[in-house]
């Protein structure tokens, strides 16, 4: 079809003539609404791009309790399992700054506990009153969770048997 005929036909429909494949012989054109066409192209481009690793954060304190520590490690494993990067931040308050070695020991423990799920992207670094470390997830086939979430019973029976008299 000639260009002038195609333009006339597009104007008759109240739409636009858009060149789809300019390198083809002859060039390929389409009669569409230009705004909708641009939207569809941008949507297609967004779908093609990988979502990328989002960054999640876990905050610790130097004198954290064991149970709280395990809960935060489980959250970290969950974030890594979903393919997100994890920033581990340890905050010092007041006199805790006098013993930064305890903070570095805790960061080493976190690194070791999450080693089955991640690799260290940024080594622990002291900035002001914080120590920060970034962990990147391992490939999915190499991840091994060490701290699985506690199992919940699906039964209605009590966990402790009642005394029958």
XYZ file of C-alpha atoms in Angstrom:
165
model
C 0.000 0.000 0.000
C 1.267 3.485 -0.763
C 2.176 5.839 2.070
C -0.439 8.422 1.097
C -3.183 5.752 1.048
C -2.097 4.418 4.459
C -2.069 7.930 5.971
C -5.521 8.677 4.560
C -6.879 5.369 5.926
C -5.382 6.044 9.417
C -6.878 9.551 9.490
C -10.225 8.069 8.470
C -10.168 5.887 11.611
C -8.905 8.784 13.745
C -5.696 6.852 14.537
C -1.994 7.190 13.767
C 0.255 5.420 11.264
C 3.237 3.993 13.178
C 6.335 2.489 11.567
C 6.958 -0.882 13.259
C 9.936 -2.298 11.335
C 11.818 0.453 9.499
C 14.643 -1.858 8.363
C 12.324 -4.360 6.662
C 11.888 -4.259 2.903
C 9.257 -2.790 2.454
C 8.971 -1.024 5.863
C 6.174 -2.347 8.058
C 3.598 0.105 9.464
C 0.601 -0.268 11.742
C -2.532 1.822 12.255
C -2.843 2.334 16.035
C -3.420 4.974 18.690
C 0.093 6.329 19.325
C -0.371 6.844 23.098
C -1.568 3.268 23.597
C 1.245 1.970 21.387
C 3.902 3.791 23.450
C 2.351 2.513 26.672
C 2.418 -1.086 25.397
C 6.078 -0.751 24.388
C 7.083 0.662 27.794
C 5.106 -2.084 29.537
C 6.877 -4.721 27.432
C 10.281 -3.189 28.278
C 9.480 -3.241 32.010
C 8.506 -6.912 31.816
C 11.748 -7.762 30.024
C 13.948 -6.152 32.679
C 14.742 -8.298 35.681
C 13.235 -6.869 38.842
C 16.717 -6.717 40.339
C 17.628 -7.501 43.882
C 15.839 -5.326 46.356
C 17.687 -4.374 49.503
C 16.255 -5.433 52.855
C 17.705 -4.433 56.204
C 18.142 -6.184 59.551
C 19.140 -4.115 62.576
C 20.976 -5.546 65.567
C 22.221 -4.238 68.877
C 25.353 -5.495 70.624
C 23.578 -7.056 73.603
C 20.836 -8.862 71.651
C 19.119 -11.846 73.273
C 19.492 -15.309 71.681
C 15.812 -15.610 70.747
C 15.735 -12.149 69.181
C 18.926 -12.981 67.299
C 17.435 -16.199 65.892
C 14.272 -14.377 64.831
C 16.292 -11.777 62.941
C 18.493 -14.457 61.337
C 15.343 -16.298 60.177
C 14.075 -13.057 58.626
C 17.445 -12.623 56.924
C 17.280 -16.158 55.517
C 13.764 -15.483 54.256
C 14.873 -12.263 52.515
C 17.839 -14.054 50.917
C 15.647 -16.985 49.907
C 13.429 -14.564 47.966
C 16.527 -13.265 46.144
C 16.871 -9.948 47.982
C 20.124 -8.482 49.215
C 20.363 -7.938 52.960
C 22.053 -5.049 54.739
C 22.998 -6.038 58.281
C 23.330 -3.010 60.541
C 24.557 -3.052 64.107
C 23.912 0.034 66.214
C 25.956 1.146 69.194
C 24.484 3.341 71.898
C 26.267 5.212 74.661
C 29.080 3.284 76.285
C 28.734 0.359 73.861
C 31.110 2.306 71.586
C 33.946 1.499 74.011
C 33.752 -2.194 73.013
C 33.447 -2.224 69.251
C 35.132 -5.643 69.165
C 31.877 -7.174 70.503
C 30.071 -5.660 67.544
C 32.585 -7.110 65.103
C 32.243 -10.519 66.781
C 28.456 -10.341 66.365
C 28.840 -9.394 62.690
C 31.157 -12.382 62.229
C 28.534 -14.619 63.827
C 25.829 -13.228 61.511
C 28.091 -13.765 58.499
C 28.756 -17.369 59.533
C 25.098 -18.132 60.286
C 23.948 -16.780 56.910
C 26.870 -18.280 54.949
C 24.670 -21.099 53.600
C 22.347 -18.554 51.996
C 24.617 -15.655 51.046
C 28.006 -14.297 50.219
C 29.464 -11.105 51.624
C 29.145 -8.270 49.134
C 30.492 -5.558 51.430
C 32.661 -6.417 54.417
C 31.635 -5.091 57.866
C 32.550 -1.420 58.015
C 32.352 0.955 60.981
C 30.696 4.257 60.142
C 30.020 6.478 63.126
C 27.967 4.547 65.661
C 27.065 1.753 63.221
C 28.675 -1.292 61.674
C 27.235 -2.155 58.263
C 27.637 -5.269 56.114
C 25.859 -6.187 52.873
C 25.041 -9.777 51.911
C 24.050 -10.966 48.434
C 22.044 -14.190 47.925
C 23.755 -17.284 46.552
C 22.311 -18.890 43.404
C 19.067 -20.729 44.225
C 20.573 -24.206 43.803
C 23.344 -23.514 46.361
C 21.202 -22.022 49.155
C 20.813 -24.050 52.340
C 18.690 -22.754 55.227
C 20.087 -23.474 58.681
C 17.393 -21.806 60.764
C 14.061 -22.967 59.364
C 10.988 -21.297 60.863
C 9.316 -23.243 63.661
C 6.659 -25.703 62.523
C 3.054 -25.060 63.551
C 0.775 -27.958 64.368
C -2.350 -28.206 62.235
C -4.177 -30.318 64.793
C -6.579 -29.066 67.441
C -4.959 -31.183 70.151
C -3.152 -29.317 72.918
C 0.661 -29.456 72.942
C 0.640 -30.727 76.549
C -1.653 -33.684 77.315
C -4.297 -32.922 79.935
C -4.460 -35.024 83.081
C -7.527 -37.227 83.104
C -8.972 -37.938 86.525
